[in-house]
Coordinates of C-alpha atoms in Angstrom, one line a residue:
Chain Y
M28 CA -45.1 -187.0 -31.0
K29 CA -42.4 -186.3 -34.5
R30 CA -41.1 -188.8 -36.6
R31 CA -37.5 -189.1 -36.8
V32 CA -36.6 -187.4 -40.7
S33 CA -35.6 -190.6 -42.7
V34 CA -32.8 -191.1 -45.0
G35 CA -35.4 -191.4 -47.9
S36 CA -37.2 -189.4 -47.3
V37 CA -34.1 -186.9 -48.1
L38 CA -32.5 -189.1 -50.8
I39 CA -36.4 -189.0 -52.3
V40 CA -36.1 -184.5 -52.5
V41 CA -32.9 -184.0 -53.3
A42 CA -32.8 -185.7 -56.3
A43 CA -35.9 -184.0 -57.2
A44 CA -34.6 -180.4 -56.6
L45 CA -32.3 -181.7 -59.3
Y46 CA -34.4 -182.9 -61.9
F47 CA -36.0 -179.7 -60.6
L48 CA -33.9 -176.7 -60.3
V49 CA -30.8 -178.8 -62.9
P50 CA -32.7 -177.6 -65.7
L51 CA -33.3 -173.9 -65.1
Y52 CA -29.0 -173.8 -64.6
A53 CA -28.5 -175.5 -67.9
A54 CA -30.9 -172.6 -69.3
F55 CA -29.5 -169.8 -67.5
Q56 CA -25.7 -170.8 -67.7
F57 CA -26.6 -171.1 -71.7
S58 CA -28.3 -167.6 -72.3
L59 CA -25.6 -166.7 -70.9
Q60 CA -23.3 -167.6 -73.3
M61 CA -24.3 -166.1 -76.6
K62 CA -20.7 -164.2 -76.9
R63 CA -18.2 -166.4 -77.6
G64 CA -16.1 -166.9 -74.1
E65 CA -17.7 -164.9 -72.3
L66 CA -20.5 -165.0 -70.1
S67 CA -23.3 -162.0 -71.6
L68 CA -26.8 -160.6 -71.1
A69 CA -26.4 -160.6 -74.6
A70 CA -29.2 -162.9 -75.9
Y71 CA -31.3 -161.2 -73.3
R72 CA -30.7 -157.8 -74.8
A73 CA -31.4 -159.6 -78.7
L74 CA -35.0 -160.3 -77.7
F75 CA -35.9 -157.0 -76.5
D76 CA -34.4 -155.3 -79.5
S77 CA -36.7 -157.2 -81.5
D78 CA -39.2 -156.0 -83.2
V79 CA -41.4 -159.1 -83.7
F80 CA -40.5 -159.8 -79.5
L81 CA -42.1 -157.1 -78.4
N82 CA -45.2 -156.7 -81.1
A83 CA -45.8 -161.0 -80.4
L84 CA -45.6 -159.7 -76.9
T85 CA -47.6 -156.7 -76.5
F86 CA -50.1 -158.3 -78.7
S87 CA -51.3 -161.2 -76.4
L88 CA -50.5 -158.9 -73.6
I89 CA -53.9 -156.6 -74.6
A90 CA -55.7 -159.8 -76.3
S91 CA -55.2 -161.4 -72.1
A92 CA -56.2 -157.8 -70.6
A93 CA -59.6 -158.7 -73.3
A94 CA -60.1 -161.9 -71.7
I95 CA -60.0 -161.2 -68.0
V96 CA -61.8 -158.7 -68.8
V97 CA -65.1 -160.1 -70.7
G98 CA -64.3 -163.3 -68.4
A99 CA -64.8 -161.4 -65.6
I100 CA -67.5 -159.2 -67.2
L101 CA -68.9 -162.5 -68.3
V102 CA -69.0 -165.0 -65.4
V103 CA -68.7 -162.2 -61.6
P104 CA -72.1 -160.7 -62.6
T105 CA -73.5 -164.5 -63.7
I106 CA -72.2 -166.9 -60.5
Y107 CA -73.7 -163.8 -58.5
W108 CA -77.3 -164.2 -60.1
V109 CA -77.2 -167.7 -59.7
R110 CA -75.7 -167.9 -56.7
L111 CA -78.4 -165.8 -55.0
R112 CA -81.8 -166.6 -57.1
L113 CA -81.2 -169.2 -59.7
P114 CA -79.6 -172.1 -57.4
R115 CA -81.0 -174.9 -59.6
L116 CA -78.9 -173.7 -62.2
R117 CA -75.4 -173.9 -60.5
P118 CA -74.4 -177.9 -61.1
V119 CA -75.2 -176.4 -65.3
I120 CA -73.1 -173.4 -65.2
E121 CA -70.1 -174.9 -63.1
F122 CA -70.7 -178.4 -66.0
I123 CA -69.9 -175.7 -68.7
S124 CA -67.2 -173.8 -66.8
L125 CA -65.5 -177.1 -65.5
L126 CA -66.2 -177.4 -70.1
P127 CA -62.7 -176.4 -71.6
L128 CA -60.7 -178.9 -68.9
I129 CA -62.2 -181.7 -70.7
I130 CA -61.6 -180.6 -74.7
P131 CA -58.8 -180.1 -75.3
S132 CA -58.1 -177.3 -76.9
V133 CA -56.7 -177.8 -80.6
V134 CA -60.2 -179.2 -80.8
L135 CA -61.4 -175.6 -79.0
V136 CA -60.3 -173.4 -82.2
F137 CA -61.1 -176.5 -84.9
G138 CA -64.7 -176.5 -84.0
Q139 CA -64.1 -172.4 -83.8
I140 CA -62.6 -172.7 -86.9
R141 CA -65.0 -174.6 -88.5
M142 CA -67.9 -173.2 -87.3
F143 CA -66.8 -169.0 -87.8
G144 CA -65.3 -170.1 -91.8
S145 CA -65.4 -168.1 -94.3
S146 CA -68.5 -170.7 -95.8
S147 CA -70.6 -170.1 -92.2
I148 CA -73.2 -167.7 -91.5
L149 CA -70.9 -165.7 -89.5
P150 CA -67.5 -165.6 -91.5
L151 CA -65.3 -164.1 -88.3
T152 CA -62.1 -165.4 -89.6
T153 CA -62.9 -164.1 -93.4
S154 CA -61.3 -159.5 -91.2
D155 CA -58.7 -159.5 -89.5
L156 CA -60.4 -158.1 -86.7
G157 CA -63.3 -161.3 -86.6
T158 CA -60.0 -163.2 -85.8
N159 CA -58.9 -161.2 -83.3
F160 CA -62.6 -161.6 -81.7
L161 CA -62.4 -165.8 -81.9
L162 CA -59.3 -165.5 -79.7
V163 CA -59.9 -163.8 -77.4
A164 CA -63.4 -165.8 -77.2
G165 CA -61.8 -169.4 -76.6
Y166 CA -59.1 -167.4 -74.0
V167 CA -61.8 -166.6 -71.8
V168 CA -63.3 -170.5 -73.3
L169 CA -59.4 -171.1 -71.7
S170 CA -59.7 -169.8 -69.2
M171 CA -63.5 -170.1 -67.6
P172 CA -62.5 -172.8 -65.0
Y173 CA -60.2 -170.8 -63.1
M174 CA -62.1 -167.6 -63.3
F175 CA -64.7 -169.7 -62.4
R176 CA -63.6 -170.9 -59.5
A177 CA -61.7 -168.5 -58.5
V178 CA -65.2 -165.9 -58.3
D179 CA -67.6 -168.7 -57.0
N180 CA -64.3 -169.1 -53.3
G181 CA -64.9 -165.0 -54.1
L182 CA -68.9 -165.2 -53.3
A183 CA -69.1 -167.8 -51.1
A184 CA -66.9 -166.4 -48.5
I185 CA -69.1 -163.1 -48.8
D186 CA -72.5 -163.2 -47.3
I187 CA -74.4 -161.9 -50.7
A188 CA -78.6 -162.3 -49.7
T189 CA -78.1 -159.5 -47.3
L190 CA -75.4 -157.8 -48.3
T191 CA -77.7 -157.3 -52.1
E192 CA -81.1 -156.5 -49.5
A193 CA -78.7 -153.8 -48.4
G194 CA -78.6 -152.6 -52.0
E195 CA -81.5 -152.5 -52.4
S196 CA -83.3 -151.4 -49.6
L197 CA -81.2 -148.0 -50.2
G198 CA -82.5 -147.7 -53.6
A199 CA -79.8 -149.6 -55.3
S200 CA -80.1 -151.1 -58.8
R201 CA -79.1 -154.4 -60.6
L202 CA -75.5 -153.5 -62.3
R203 CA -75.3 -150.9 -58.8
I204 CA -75.5 -153.5 -56.9
V205 CA -73.0 -155.6 -58.6
G206 CA -70.5 -152.6 -60.0
T207 CA -70.4 -151.4 -56.4
I208 CA -71.0 -153.5 -54.3
I209 CA -70.2 -157.2 -55.4
F210 CA -67.1 -156.5 -57.4
P211 CA -65.3 -154.8 -54.6
N212 CA -65.7 -157.3 -52.2
I213 CA -64.4 -160.2 -54.7
R214 CA -61.9 -158.0 -56.4
G215 CA -59.3 -160.1 -54.1
A216 CA -60.3 -163.2 -56.3
I217 CA -61.5 -162.0 -59.4
I218 CA -57.8 -160.5 -59.6
S219 CA -56.1 -164.4 -58.3
G220 CA -58.1 -165.6 -61.4
A221 CA -57.2 -163.4 -63.9
F222 CA -53.9 -164.1 -62.9
L223 CA -54.0 -167.7 -64.3
T224 CA -55.8 -166.4 -66.9
L225 CA -52.7 -164.4 -67.5
S226 CA -50.2 -166.8 -67.7
I227 CA -52.3 -169.3 -69.7
C228 CA -53.0 -167.6 -72.8
L229 CA -49.3 -165.1 -72.9
G230 CA -47.8 -168.3 -73.9
E231 CA -51.3 -170.3 -75.7
F232 CA -49.9 -172.1 -78.5
A233 CA -52.7 -174.1 -80.4
I234 CA -55.5 -171.1 -80.5
A235 CA -53.2 -168.5 -81.8
S236 CA -50.6 -170.7 -84.4
L237 CA -54.5 -171.8 -85.5
L238 CA -56.2 -168.7 -86.4
N239 CA -52.0 -167.8 -88.3
R240 CA -52.4 -164.3 -84.7
Q241 CA -49.2 -163.4 -84.6
A242 CA -48.9 -164.1 -80.9
F243 CA -46.0 -165.2 -78.4
G244 CA -46.8 -168.6 -78.4
P245 CA -46.5 -169.2 -81.8
Y246 CA -43.3 -166.5 -82.1
M247 CA -41.1 -168.9 -79.1
V248 CA -41.9 -171.7 -81.2
Q249 CA -40.4 -170.0 -84.2
L250 CA -37.9 -168.5 -82.7
G251 CA -36.6 -172.1 -80.9
Q252 CA -36.9 -173.1 -84.5
D253 CA -34.0 -170.1 -86.1
R254 CA -31.9 -169.5 -83.1
A255 CA -29.9 -171.6 -80.0
Y256 CA -29.0 -168.2 -77.2
E257 CA -32.7 -166.5 -77.3
P258 CA -34.8 -169.6 -76.5
A259 CA -32.8 -170.2 -73.4
A260 CA -32.9 -166.8 -71.8
L261 CA -36.9 -167.1 -73.0
A262 CA -37.4 -169.8 -70.5
I263 CA -34.9 -168.1 -67.8
M264 CA -37.5 -165.1 -68.0
S265 CA -40.9 -167.3 -68.3
F266 CA -40.5 -169.3 -65.5
A267 CA -39.9 -166.2 -63.4
L268 CA -42.9 -164.6 -65.2
T269 CA -44.4 -168.1 -64.0
W270 CA -43.5 -167.6 -60.5
V271 CA -44.2 -163.8 -60.5
L272 CA -48.0 -164.8 -61.8
M273 CA -48.2 -167.6 -59.6
A274 CA -47.5 -165.5 -56.4
L275 CA -49.5 -163.3 -57.1
M276 CA -52.3 -165.3 -58.1
Q277 CA -51.6 -166.2 -54.6
A278 CA -51.9 -163.7 -52.6
F279 CA -54.8 -161.6 -54.2
G280 CA -56.4 -165.5 -53.4
T281 CA -56.3 -165.2 -50.1
M282 CA -57.6 -162.0 -49.8
K283 CA -59.9 -161.0 -46.8
P284 CA -63.7 -160.2 -48.7
G285 CA -64.0 -155.9 -49.8
Q286 CA -59.9 -156.0 -48.4
R287 CA -58.2 -153.4 -50.7
L288 CA -55.4 -154.1 -53.3
L289 CA -52.7 -152.3 -50.8
P290 CA -53.3 -152.2 -46.7
R291 CA -51.2 -149.7 -46.8
F292 CA -53.2 -146.8 -48.4
R293 CA -56.0 -148.4 -45.9
S294 CA -53.9 -147.8 -42.9
A295 CA -52.9 -144.3 -44.4
R296 CA -56.7 -143.3 -44.7
N297 CA -57.6 -144.6 -41.3
N298 CA -55.0 -142.8 -39.9
G299 CA -55.9 -139.2 -41.9
E300 CA -59.6 -140.3 -40.9
K301 CA -58.9 -139.9 -37.1
A302 CA -56.4 -137.0 -37.4
Chain U
M16 CA -92.0 -152.4 -60.9
D17 CA -94.4 -155.1 -59.4
G18 CA -97.3 -153.8 -58.8
S19 CA -97.7 -152.0 -62.7
R20 CA -97.1 -155.5 -64.3
D21 CA -99.4 -156.7 -61.6
L22 CA -102.3 -154.5 -63.4
T23 CA -101.7 -157.0 -66.7
A24 CA -100.5 -160.1 -65.4
T25 CA -103.3 -162.4 -64.6
D26 CA -101.9 -165.3 -62.7
G27 CA -100.0 -163.3 -60.4
P28 CA -96.9 -162.3 -60.4
A29 CA -94.8 -166.0 -59.0
P30 CA -94.0 -167.5 -63.0
R31 CA -92.9 -164.0 -64.5
R32 CA -90.8 -163.0 -61.8
L33 CA -88.9 -166.8 -62.4
N34 CA -89.2 -166.1 -66.1
L35 CA -87.1 -162.9 -65.5
D36 CA -84.4 -164.4 -63.2
W37 CA -83.8 -167.1 -65.9
L38 CA -82.7 -164.3 -67.6
G39 CA -79.7 -163.8 -66.0
A40 CA -78.4 -166.4 -67.0
V41 CA -78.3 -165.6 -70.0
P42 CA -74.9 -163.9 -71.4
F43 CA -73.1 -166.3 -70.0
I44 CA -74.9 -169.7 -71.8
G45 CA -75.4 -167.7 -74.9
F46 CA -71.7 -166.9 -74.8
S47 CA -70.8 -170.6 -74.2
A48 CA -72.9 -172.3 -76.9
L49 CA -71.7 -169.5 -79.3
F50 CA -68.2 -169.8 -79.0
L51 CA -67.4 -173.6 -76.7
I52 CA -70.7 -176.1 -77.2
V53 CA -72.3 -175.6 -80.5
P54 CA -68.2 -175.5 -82.4
V55 CA -67.8 -179.4 -80.2
F56 CA -71.2 -180.7 -81.5
Y57 CA -70.6 -178.9 -85.0
L58 CA -67.3 -181.6 -84.9
V59 CA -69.0 -184.8 -83.7
A60 CA -71.9 -184.0 -86.2
G61 CA -69.6 -183.5 -88.9
A62 CA -67.8 -186.7 -88.0
F63 CA -71.3 -188.7 -88.4
T64 CA -71.1 -186.7 -91.8
G65 CA -69.9 -187.8 -95.4
P66 CA -68.7 -186.5 -97.7
E67 CA -71.7 -185.6 -99.9
G68 CA -73.6 -184.7 -96.4
G69 CA -75.7 -187.7 -94.4
F70 CA -75.3 -189.7 -91.5
T71 CA -72.4 -192.1 -91.9
L72 CA -70.0 -194.6 -90.2
D73 CA -67.3 -194.7 -92.1
N74 CA -65.5 -191.5 -91.2
M75 CA -65.5 -193.1 -87.3
I76 CA -63.9 -196.6 -89.0
G77 CA -61.5 -194.4 -90.6
L78 CA -59.5 -194.1 -87.8
T79 CA -59.0 -197.2 -87.5
S80 CA -56.7 -196.8 -90.9
P81 CA -52.7 -197.8 -89.5
E82 CA -51.5 -194.1 -89.9
I83 CA -54.4 -192.6 -86.7
A84 CA -54.5 -195.5 -85.7
S85 CA -50.6 -196.3 -84.8
S86 CA -51.3 -191.8 -83.6
F87 CA -53.2 -192.2 -81.1
W88 CA -51.6 -196.1 -79.6
L89 CA -48.8 -193.2 -79.0
S90 CA -50.7 -190.7 -77.8
I91 CA -51.8 -193.3 -75.5
R92 CA -48.1 -194.5 -74.6
L93 CA -46.6 -191.5 -74.0
S94 CA -49.3 -190.2 -71.4
L95 CA -49.5 -193.5 -69.9
A96 CA -45.5 -193.6 -68.9
S97 CA -45.8 -189.7 -68.3
A98 CA -48.4 -190.3 -65.9
L99 CA -47.5 -193.6 -65.5
I100 CA -43.9 -192.5 -63.3
G101 CA -45.1 -189.2 -62.5
T102 CA -48.2 -190.0 -60.2
L103 CA -45.4 -192.5 -59.2
A104 CA -42.3 -190.1 -59.2
G105 CA -45.3 -187.3 -57.4
L106 CA -46.5 -189.9 -54.5
L107 CA -42.8 -191.1 -53.3
L108 CA -42.1 -186.7 -52.9
A109 CA -45.3 -185.7 -51.2
H110 CA -45.5 -188.8 -48.9
A111 CA -41.7 -187.8 -48.1
I112 CA -42.5 -184.0 -47.4
V113 CA -45.5 -185.1 -46.2
L114 CA -45.2 -188.2 -44.1
G115 CA -41.3 -187.7 -44.3
G116 CA -40.7 -185.0 -41.1
M117 CA -38.6 -182.7 -43.0
P118 CA -38.6 -179.3 -41.9
G119 CA -41.5 -177.1 -42.7
W120 CA -39.4 -175.0 -44.9
I121 CA -38.5 -178.2 -47.6
R122 CA -42.5 -178.1 -47.3
R123 CA -43.1 -174.5 -48.0
S124 CA -40.9 -174.5 -50.7
V125 CA -41.1 -178.0 -52.9
T126 CA -45.6 -177.2 -52.9
T127 CA -44.9 -173.0 -53.7
F128 CA -42.0 -174.9 -56.6
S129 CA -45.2 -177.1 -58.0
G130 CA -47.8 -174.7 -57.9
V131 CA -44.8 -172.7 -60.5
A132 CA -44.0 -175.4 -61.9
S133 CA -47.6 -176.8 -62.5
N134 CA -47.5 -174.3 -65.0
F135 CA -44.5 -173.7 -66.6
A136 CA -45.6 -175.7 -69.2
G137 CA -45.2 -175.2 -73.0
V138 CA -42.7 -173.3 -75.2
P139 CA -40.2 -172.6 -72.3
L140 CA -40.5 -176.2 -71.0
A141 CA -39.3 -177.7 -74.1
F142 CA -36.6 -175.0 -74.2
A143 CA -35.1 -176.4 -71.5
F144 CA -34.8 -179.3 -71.6
I145 CA -33.7 -178.8 -74.9
A146 CA -29.9 -176.9 -72.9
T147 CA -30.1 -179.9 -71.0
L148 CA -30.2 -182.5 -72.7
G149 CA -30.3 -181.7 -76.1
R150 CA -27.0 -182.3 -77.3
L151 CA -25.2 -179.3 -76.6
G152 CA -27.4 -179.3 -73.2
L153 CA -25.2 -179.4 -70.4
V154 CA -26.1 -182.7 -69.1
T155 CA -25.3 -183.8 -72.0
V156 CA -22.0 -182.0 -72.4
L157 CA -21.6 -182.5 -69.0
F158 CA -21.8 -186.5 -69.4
R159 CA -19.6 -186.3 -72.6
Q160 CA -16.8 -184.5 -70.2
V161 CA -16.7 -186.4 -67.6
F162 CA -17.5 -189.3 -68.3
G163 CA -16.1 -189.9 -71.3
F164 CA -19.4 -191.3 -72.6
D165 CA -22.4 -189.7 -75.1
I166 CA -25.7 -191.1 -73.8
Y167 CA -26.7 -190.0 -77.2
S168 CA -25.6 -193.0 -78.6
T169 CA -26.8 -195.3 -76.6
G170 CA -30.3 -194.4 -79.0
F171 CA -32.0 -191.9 -76.4
S172 CA -33.2 -189.1 -78.1
L173 CA -34.7 -185.6 -76.0
F174 CA -37.1 -185.4 -79.7
S175 CA -38.3 -189.0 -78.9
F176 CA -40.5 -190.5 -77.2
W177 CA -38.5 -191.2 -73.7
G178 CA -36.7 -187.9 -74.1
L179 CA -41.0 -185.8 -74.2
V180 CA -41.3 -188.4 -71.4
I181 CA -39.1 -186.9 -68.9
T182 CA -39.3 -183.5 -70.0
Y183 CA -43.4 -183.7 -69.6
L184 CA -41.9 -184.9 -65.7
Y185 CA -41.6 -181.0 -64.6
F186 CA -45.4 -181.0 -64.7
Q187 CA -46.8 -183.9 -64.2
M188 CA -45.3 -184.8 -60.6
P189 CA -46.3 -181.1 -59.5
L190 CA -49.1 -181.3 -60.5
M191 CA -49.9 -185.0 -58.5
L192 CA -48.4 -183.4 -55.8
L193 CA -50.8 -180.8 -55.7
V194 CA -53.1 -182.8 -55.6
I195 CA -52.0 -185.6 -53.9
T196 CA -50.7 -184.4 -50.5
P197 CA -54.4 -183.6 -49.9
A198 CA -55.2 -187.0 -49.5
L199 CA -51.3 -188.5 -47.3
E200 CA -52.8 -185.3 -44.3
G201 CA -56.0 -187.9 -44.6
L202 CA -54.6 -190.8 -43.6
K203 CA -54.8 -190.1 -39.6
P204 CA -52.5 -190.8 -37.4
E205 CA -55.1 -192.6 -34.5
W206 CA -54.9 -195.0 -37.9
R207 CA -51.8 -195.9 -37.5
E208 CA -51.7 -195.9 -33.8
A209 CA -53.5 -198.5 -33.1
A210 CA -52.2 -200.8 -36.3
E211 CA -48.8 -200.2 -34.3
S212 CA -51.0 -200.9 -30.6
L213 CA -52.2 -204.4 -32.1
G214 CA -48.8 -204.8 -33.5
A215 CA -48.5 -204.0 -36.9
S216 CA -45.5 -203.9 -38.9
G217 CA -44.8 -201.1 -41.0
P218 CA -45.2 -202.4 -44.5
Q219 CA -48.4 -204.1 -42.9
Y220 CA -50.1 -200.7 -41.9
W221 CA -49.5 -199.3 -45.2
T222 CA -50.3 -202.8 -47.5
M223 CA -53.3 -203.1 -45.1
V224 CA -54.5 -198.8 -43.8
G225 CA -52.9 -196.6 -46.3
A226 CA -52.7 -197.7 -49.8
P227 CA -56.7 -199.5 -49.5
V228 CA -57.4 -196.2 -48.3
L229 CA -55.4 -193.9 -51.3
A230 CA -55.5 -196.0 -53.9
P231 CA -59.2 -194.5 -54.8
S232 CA -57.2 -190.9 -54.8
V233 CA -53.8 -192.4 -56.9
M234 CA -55.3 -193.9 -59.4
G235 CA -57.9 -190.8 -59.5
C236 CA -55.0 -188.5 -59.6
F237 CA -53.7 -191.1 -62.6
L238 CA -56.2 -190.5 -64.5
L239 CA -55.7 -187.2 -64.2
L240 CA -52.4 -186.9 -65.4
F241 CA -53.2 -189.1 -68.1
A242 CA -55.8 -187.0 -69.8
N243 CA -53.2 -184.2 -69.0
A244 CA -50.2 -185.7 -70.3
F245 CA -52.6 -186.6 -74.0
G246 CA -54.1 -183.0 -74.6
T247 CA -50.2 -182.1 -74.5
L248 CA -49.2 -180.2 -78.1
A249 CA -47.6 -176.8 -77.6
T250 CA -44.0 -178.9 -76.2
I251 CA -44.6 -181.4 -78.0
I252 CA -44.3 -178.6 -81.2
A253 CA -41.0 -177.2 -79.5
L254 CA -39.7 -180.2 -79.0
T255 CA -40.1 -182.0 -82.7
G256 CA -41.5 -179.7 -85.0
S257 CA -44.4 -181.9 -85.5
N258 CA -42.9 -184.2 -86.4
F259 CA -43.6 -186.8 -83.4
S260 CA -47.3 -187.3 -84.7
V261 CA -49.5 -188.0 -81.6
V262 CA -53.3 -187.3 -81.8
P263 CA -52.6 -183.4 -80.6
I264 CA -50.4 -183.2 -83.9
L265 CA -51.7 -185.4 -86.0
L266 CA -55.3 -182.9 -85.2
F267 CA -52.8 -179.6 -85.8
Q268 CA -51.2 -180.9 -89.6
Q269 CA -55.6 -181.9 -90.3
I270 CA -56.9 -178.7 -89.5
R271 CA -53.0 -177.0 -91.7
G272 CA -53.9 -178.4 -93.9
N273 CA -56.2 -181.4 -94.6
V274 CA -53.2 -184.1 -94.0
L275 CA -55.6 -186.7 -93.7
Y276 CA -57.1 -185.6 -97.0
N277 CA -61.1 -185.8 -95.6
P278 CA -61.9 -183.0 -93.7
N279 CA -64.9 -185.1 -92.0
L280 CA -61.6 -188.2 -90.8
G281 CA -60.6 -184.6 -89.1
Y282 CA -64.0 -184.7 -87.4
A283 CA -63.4 -187.6 -86.3
L284 CA -60.1 -187.1 -85.2
A285 CA -61.5 -184.7 -82.5
L286 CA -64.5 -186.3 -81.9
G287 CA -62.0 -189.4 -80.6
M288 CA -60.0 -186.8 -78.3
I289 CA -62.8 -185.5 -76.8
L290 CA -64.3 -189.2 -76.1
I291 CA -60.7 -190.3 -74.8
M292 CA -60.7 -186.8 -72.6
V293 CA -64.4 -187.4 -70.9
A294 CA -63.4 -191.1 -70.0
S295 CA -59.9 -190.8 -68.4
N296 CA -62.0 -187.3 -66.4
L297 CA -64.6 -188.9 -65.8
L298 CA -63.3 -191.9 -64.0
Y299 CA -60.6 -188.9 -62.1
I300 CA -64.1 -187.6 -60.7
A301 CA -66.6 -190.9 -60.3
L302 CA -63.1 -191.9 -57.8
R303 CA -62.7 -189.0 -56.7
A304 CA -65.7 -188.7 -55.0
R305 CA -64.5 -192.3 -53.3
A306 CA -61.8 -190.9 -51.7
E307 CA -63.8 -188.6 -50.5
R308 CA -65.2 -190.3 -48.1
W309 CA -62.5 -190.8 -45.9
Q310 CA -61.6 -187.2 -46.0
K311 CA -64.0 -185.9 -43.3

């Protein structure tokens, strides 16, 4: 029995579409008006010609990449090990991983600044390197809930006990098992978590700003105060980037265990082997 | 490897094995302790410490001072308003695409878009709304030119309470849609058919079957949205500078320059934020557990 399309539903969807699309259209239209009397991409060009923009973006990209690597190295072996050997510890690990959803980032960075401030035992905030390290650590914490969920789902889809036994019976060390069996099998899950982490950390404001880092989030706030057209251009680019990152996250998140990143390579290789 | 240990271990390999297993969780727990748990406890402890050390409740009592209390009240009202409207609007939209008989492509587009929009928060979102409802925004100018009506003359401003609520809905509504869709899909068609065959009208089905089944999910999602709005900082800063003193902004300024003139009061402010977040999240988890009884 199929229901008829109701008028009310159509009206609701149209109203929602207007609410969601008008701001995007408005930002797009505004971003083209930097030159008086004509439509141009001058606002976009102005952004990419700006060293401050490029430096802030590069800095945030590097910090996010570092957070992804550290996060994966921290989370993957831990969840693997907990699933394999310490199932009783699982609720604890899960609880810790989900804590950052409850602790607002401004509170988190406040605690870190006080704990690693100039008069503490480990004064990380007194040096540039230490502060950058603290920023990456903060990003790792922020991304923990998402990394945990992605990796945990990935590990649930493969039989880690059998894979581990197989590895052990062939004489592989623990490190080798994690590195050459577990990691490749949940590649998709890790990359999926990585894209979400990137999307969160790139525009992150509170931590970067309070640690006085010249990152992308604080840069955007400053830009909003100084300029008119560039922020609109940035909003459009940022929305497009979010879309791409979410699409990639989705694509990698639904990858089968052990599936190659680029399916074509696999078929080409298989064909090659046959021939 | 185990054999050589057995020679020295008198009480057998089992307990020793257990000890070694625990080591595997040390890096993760150590990292979390150092950068998440201990810093938060540091703040909690600070909230109960006086300027010269020693336990005190003065800081927590200080939260009731007019400036801080009004800040909490503003945050709570803003989060309530955006969560309430987000819940209702998201529910309507989810109902329209799940049960409204829409073609599949509309449903897929709305869901995909929601996944993106719920992650499109922060500074760029503020920029998009400035281009829409700011003083020179597209919609503002359109109203002025076409209808001769200045929406700012009504007292509305994008940079005030309702402007923020409208902006927040851009990530609140999609989040609601994404978390409530499974619950709507869990409404079994058999229930509706059973109700109809017993002679129930549409409204009767909704008030006596649909609403009671959905209520825990909807209330849970409402709390999730509340917490989501309560912790929002970047969007407000990009919209209002730091003139709009919700709790996250007050805390942000306190960390920047001790605007409360008492560092320990800042700890209490942070603790107050944590308590509200913990309370709404715990209730959310409890309600979700209750809602899942129907989703089997």
